[in-house]
XYZ file of C-alpha atoms in Angstrom:
376
model
C 28.264 70.208 72.139
C 29.043 70.914 68.471
C 27.228 70.374 65.183
C 28.608 69.913 61.685
C 27.186 72.477 59.259
C 27.642 72.156 55.475
C 26.545 75.095 53.328
C 26.353 75.383 49.533
C 24.915 78.566 48.066
C 21.581 79.130 49.857
C 21.362 75.549 51.172
C 22.480 74.432 54.605
C 22.764 70.997 56.226
C 23.261 70.522 59.971
C 24.043 67.192 61.634
C 23.051 66.103 65.088
C 25.121 67.401 67.972
C 28.099 65.564 69.376
C 30.792 66.156 71.969
C 34.372 66.656 70.756
C 37.575 67.502 72.571
C 39.599 70.646 72.015
C 43.191 70.462 70.747
C 42.443 67.201 68.970
C 42.179 66.357 65.288
C 38.687 66.130 63.765
C 38.611 64.165 60.510
C 35.730 65.133 58.297
C 34.515 63.803 54.932
C 31.295 64.975 53.239
C 29.821 62.956 50.355
C 27.046 64.438 48.241
C 25.312 63.037 45.172
C 23.658 65.721 43.063
C 21.631 63.092 41.190
C 20.088 61.273 44.175
C 20.260 64.094 46.768
C 21.867 61.562 49.116
C 24.530 62.728 51.536
C 26.789 61.044 54.067
C 29.043 62.780 56.574
C 31.954 60.987 58.228
C 32.985 62.912 61.349
C 35.780 61.042 63.174
C 34.038 57.821 64.283
C 30.494 59.121 63.665
C 28.440 58.759 60.472
C 25.429 60.875 59.503
C 23.335 60.020 56.405
C 20.176 61.278 54.784
C 18.611 63.145 51.895
C 18.408 66.883 51.460
C 17.353 69.498 48.984
C 20.470 70.999 47.556
C 21.915 72.645 44.487
C 21.849 70.849 41.143
C 25.559 71.494 40.837
C 28.392 73.567 42.221
C 28.998 76.284 39.665
C 32.510 77.129 38.530
C 34.094 80.516 38.972
C 34.009 82.672 42.057
C 36.305 82.224 45.044
C 36.965 79.370 47.428
C 37.857 80.859 50.811
C 39.053 78.647 53.685
C 38.883 79.812 57.302
C 36.936 83.042 56.819
C 33.390 84.180 56.050
C 32.852 86.434 53.032
C 30.431 89.294 53.586
C 30.982 90.197 49.963
C 32.800 88.541 47.086
C 36.445 88.326 48.134
C 36.086 90.695 51.079
C 34.192 91.856 54.117
C 36.401 89.757 56.361
C 36.241 90.285 60.117
C 38.367 88.814 62.870
C 35.374 87.404 64.760
C 34.432 85.310 61.707
C 37.862 83.772 61.188
C 38.699 80.137 61.882
C 40.884 79.547 64.929
C 42.166 76.087 64.051
C 44.697 74.027 62.116
C 43.474 72.742 58.740
C 45.348 69.853 57.150
C 44.918 67.784 53.982
C 41.961 69.610 52.459
C 40.606 67.897 49.303
C 37.756 68.574 46.884
C 36.851 65.884 44.305
C 34.662 66.125 41.207
C 32.949 62.823 41.984
C 31.217 61.294 44.974
C 33.651 59.100 46.861
C 32.605 55.614 47.794
C 31.770 54.911 51.411
C 34.913 52.807 51.812
C 37.100 55.582 50.371
C 35.576 58.133 52.746
C 35.902 55.744 55.672
C 39.586 55.208 54.895
C 40.150 58.963 54.927
C 38.219 59.504 58.182
C 40.005 56.518 59.757
C 43.455 57.884 58.888
C 44.339 55.156 56.431
C 46.540 55.828 53.426
C 44.357 56.838 50.476
C 45.297 56.691 46.798
C 42.226 58.030 45.031
C 41.839 58.445 41.305
C 41.409 60.979 39.815
C 43.457 63.476 41.795
C 41.450 66.099 43.709
C 40.449 69.324 41.976
C 41.511 71.267 45.064
C 44.115 70.236 47.633
C 46.894 71.531 49.887
C 49.576 69.681 47.895
C 51.172 72.993 46.778
C 49.730 75.382 49.321
C 52.226 78.215 48.917
C 51.861 78.458 45.129
C 48.217 77.520 44.569
C 46.652 79.549 47.382
C 46.754 83.183 48.433
C 47.610 83.327 52.125
C 46.307 86.331 54.081
C 46.229 87.303 57.730
C 47.969 85.559 60.628
C 48.402 82.160 58.988
C 51.305 79.817 59.755
C 52.228 77.046 57.312
C 53.900 73.885 58.556
C 54.472 70.369 57.254
C 52.615 67.593 59.083
C 52.918 63.837 58.872
C 49.922 61.540 58.753
C 51.021 60.217 62.146
C 50.739 63.723 63.609
C 47.123 64.020 62.496
C 46.115 60.494 63.434
C 47.743 60.066 66.821
C 45.383 58.596 69.356
C 47.100 59.923 72.456
C 45.387 62.860 74.064
C 48.440 63.856 76.127
C 50.883 66.565 75.113
C 53.959 68.277 76.549
C 54.726 71.941 77.210
C 58.210 73.303 77.911
C 59.086 75.766 80.682
C 62.722 76.651 79.945
C 63.482 78.254 83.308
C 65.719 76.389 85.764
C 63.677 75.197 88.754
C 64.087 72.757 91.598
C 61.899 69.678 91.762
C 59.404 71.283 94.158
C 59.202 74.440 92.035
C 58.634 72.380 88.877
C 55.876 70.391 90.594
C 54.198 73.629 91.701
C 54.302 75.173 88.226
C 52.894 72.103 86.486
C 50.158 71.899 89.106
C 49.302 75.602 88.652
C 48.691 75.163 84.928
C 46.804 71.875 85.240
C 49.608 69.491 84.260
C 52.139 67.216 85.938
C 55.758 66.182 85.528
C 56.163 63.461 82.883
C 56.552 59.821 83.932
C 57.478 57.569 80.976
C 56.295 53.993 81.523
C 57.679 52.497 78.311
C 60.577 52.896 75.889
C 58.181 54.485 73.417
C 57.103 57.182 75.897
C 60.727 57.804 76.837
C 61.540 58.355 73.152
C 58.568 60.716 72.771
C 59.957 62.889 75.554
C 63.386 62.949 73.907
C 61.896 63.908 70.534
C 60.046 66.759 72.210
C 63.140 67.967 74.071
C 65.587 68.172 71.161
C 64.598 71.680 69.945
C 65.122 73.112 73.431
C 68.734 72.046 73.921
C 70.035 75.618 73.264
C 67.790 77.004 76.011
C 68.537 74.438 78.702
C 72.164 73.428 78.217
C 74.828 74.458 80.704
C 78.338 73.389 81.649
C 76.976 70.120 83.035
C 74.948 69.245 79.925
C 71.205 69.098 79.537
C 68.763 67.231 81.781
C 65.044 67.363 82.563
C 63.322 66.338 85.799
C 60.954 63.372 85.640
C 58.007 62.839 87.951
C 59.568 59.993 89.920
C 61.166 59.560 93.315
C 63.474 56.853 94.660
C 62.414 54.359 97.307
C 65.537 53.851 99.411
C 64.826 50.422 100.876
C 63.844 48.661 97.661
C 65.881 50.871 95.272
C 62.769 51.166 93.111
C 61.111 54.364 91.930
C 57.530 55.539 92.160
C 55.180 58.208 90.760
C 55.544 61.414 92.751
C 51.770 62.001 92.836
C 50.098 58.611 92.985
C 52.858 56.709 94.778
C 52.468 53.922 92.227
C 55.565 51.828 91.503
C 57.055 52.409 88.023
C 58.131 49.105 86.536
C 59.781 50.553 83.424
C 63.365 51.655 84.005
C 66.029 53.249 81.814
C 68.880 53.926 84.249
C 72.380 53.849 82.822
C 73.700 53.222 86.310
C 72.316 53.468 89.857
C 74.754 55.533 91.865
C 74.374 58.543 94.141
C 72.600 56.953 97.088
C 72.021 60.377 98.644
C 69.862 61.534 95.726
C 66.213 60.566 95.338
C 64.910 62.574 92.356
C 65.110 61.237 88.788
C 66.162 63.109 85.648
C 66.507 62.191 81.983
C 69.777 63.123 80.256
C 69.909 64.643 76.764
C 73.703 64.752 76.602
C 75.637 62.934 73.904
C 77.221 60.285 76.131
C 74.086 59.173 78.009
C 71.294 60.363 75.708
C 67.900 59.225 76.944
C 69.150 57.461 80.067
C 67.949 58.252 83.570
C 69.989 59.083 86.630
C 69.329 60.026 90.244
C 69.705 63.730 90.943
C 69.450 66.066 93.882
C 65.935 67.431 94.280
C 67.220 70.985 94.761
C 69.109 70.822 91.459
C 67.571 73.427 89.149
C 66.620 72.042 85.730
C 64.381 73.050 82.852
C 60.853 71.725 83.242
C 58.324 70.062 80.969
C 54.734 69.531 82.022
C 52.589 66.696 80.736
C 48.893 67.301 80.034
C 46.482 64.387 79.702
C 43.570 66.692 78.904
C 43.027 70.270 77.824
C 43.438 72.664 80.745
C 41.115 75.652 80.979
C 42.754 78.526 82.829
C 40.271 81.006 84.273
C 40.913 84.753 84.628
C 39.150 86.352 87.570
C 39.017 90.091 88.278
C 37.903 91.418 84.872
C 34.703 93.448 84.709
C 31.668 92.064 82.850
C 32.229 94.497 79.946
C 35.878 93.531 79.420
C 36.986 92.702 75.889
C 39.426 90.066 77.129
C 38.516 86.383 77.235
C 38.072 84.838 80.662
C 39.086 81.284 79.636
C 42.466 80.282 78.175
C 44.183 77.162 76.883
C 47.853 76.320 77.408
C 49.311 75.895 73.918
C 52.705 75.539 72.282
C 55.563 77.951 72.679
C 56.326 81.388 71.288
C 59.817 82.673 72.026
C 60.464 79.402 73.931
C 57.788 80.154 76.566
C 54.225 78.758 76.589
C 51.370 80.680 74.993
C 47.972 81.013 76.669
C 45.292 81.330 73.983
C 41.840 82.677 74.783
C 38.687 80.955 73.617
C 37.725 83.803 71.290
C 39.705 87.003 70.882
C 42.640 87.172 73.288
C 46.151 85.817 73.665
C 48.574 85.920 76.582
C 52.257 85.498 75.757
C 55.778 86.498 76.695
C 56.915 89.548 74.701
C 60.588 89.538 75.658
C 60.383 91.664 78.803
C 57.000 90.862 80.337
C 53.763 88.957 79.881
C 51.246 90.758 77.674
C 47.546 90.041 77.309
C 46.342 91.242 73.904
C 42.865 91.672 72.461
C 43.667 90.392 68.973
C 41.176 92.437 66.895
C 42.643 95.666 68.318
C 46.313 95.647 69.303
C 45.921 98.845 71.326
C 43.749 96.939 73.827
C 46.176 95.126 76.082
C 47.283 94.429 79.621
C 50.885 93.994 80.762
C 51.939 92.159 83.901
C 54.031 93.909 86.529
C 56.884 91.492 87.269
C 58.529 91.358 90.688
C 61.281 88.892 89.902
C 62.900 87.175 86.924
C 61.146 84.179 85.338
C 57.788 85.021 86.942
C 54.769 83.473 85.225
C 51.265 84.993 85.006
C 49.475 82.248 86.946
C 48.219 83.143 90.410
C 47.491 86.636 91.757
C 49.384 89.216 89.692
C 49.249 92.964 89.112
C 48.403 94.156 85.595
C 48.403 97.535 83.824
C 45.458 97.736 81.416
C 45.076 99.923 78.342
C 42.054 100.393 76.075
C 39.690 97.944 77.780
C 36.017 98.745 78.449
C 36.289 98.471 82.218
C 35.881 101.817 83.970
C 39.501 102.127 85.018
C 41.759 105.074 84.385
C 43.937 104.223 81.403
C 47.306 102.933 82.535
C 46.052 102.167 86.016
C 46.793 98.813 87.619
C 44.500 96.040 88.810
C 44.937 92.587 90.277
C 43.893 89.522 88.280
C 43.950 85.861 89.227
C 44.791 83.276 86.541
C 44.231 79.750 87.760
C 43.427 76.224 86.604
C 40.836 76.031 89.400
C 37.293 75.833 88.042
C 34.014 76.853 89.690
C 33.567 73.244 90.860
C 36.807 73.551 92.846
C 35.154 75.908 95.309
C 32.473 74.941 97.834
């Protein structure tokens, strides 16, 4: 449960609590009238209104800091007080917007407000001073306003169908199953940047989560067994093959074909909700987070981001778990074979953590999508 808190000088306003999903966009618009003391907060599809004691005005001068708490003017920043999020389309106006204008903004409609905002992200690189680990990217309105909660993660290693199924299952996802031309195109758009990692002499293909039914020549979902009515086969040959792949080669771009299930292909996993990976085996005093989210890629492999202060990622030779406020606190995974991932029971060498282990000694940790409710 989260609350929306708005602070101005010594005044603070807190809304009622609501439940919001992680890794989703939260659209927020705060209207405040200094004359009437009326305020309205638009928070996605929720609206909070009321009156409050507040400042007579917002004084000019000073500093406007986004994503960090100031313990003193322009300083006193600490990692634990930094914002771990993506901020897009920030605006500050010198007048109270109308309810319809605010609703348009919170509803992801195109807005053409006059006058132009006093503060915005329209020229972020020139008008703002960027400090710390901040990445700047261009986003479209469609990216911010998409309703779908599903997302894709790439695993660029070559795996057979059964290996791909196991990996997606281990991280809380599943192989993608497009059920419309639009979903098929979304997969292709996602795959394009990874062509250099997954191409070989035979081209570039990705396994889909479908299997062939020999008698009816139809195809069905590999988990649910449900028939898939949408089809995008270029041709239906290879009667001895019952797995399905999508081609990203020039000649048959976006078309499906039947493939051998032991054929090793790059893998993408589809997530319909945020997966929480749990780390078990850390002591109670450990600085590392115990819960992680599967996020986008770094160095073409997925990144596992902790809820607070840790990050697990591929560093070129092994998987490294880092306590972000102090880079000397880390744990590295002992790999037994190439392309090994950190999910499951693995051996780790820990340095700088609070647990009473000899520095550089090894311990076993389990990283799993299984939650406490999975055990009886």
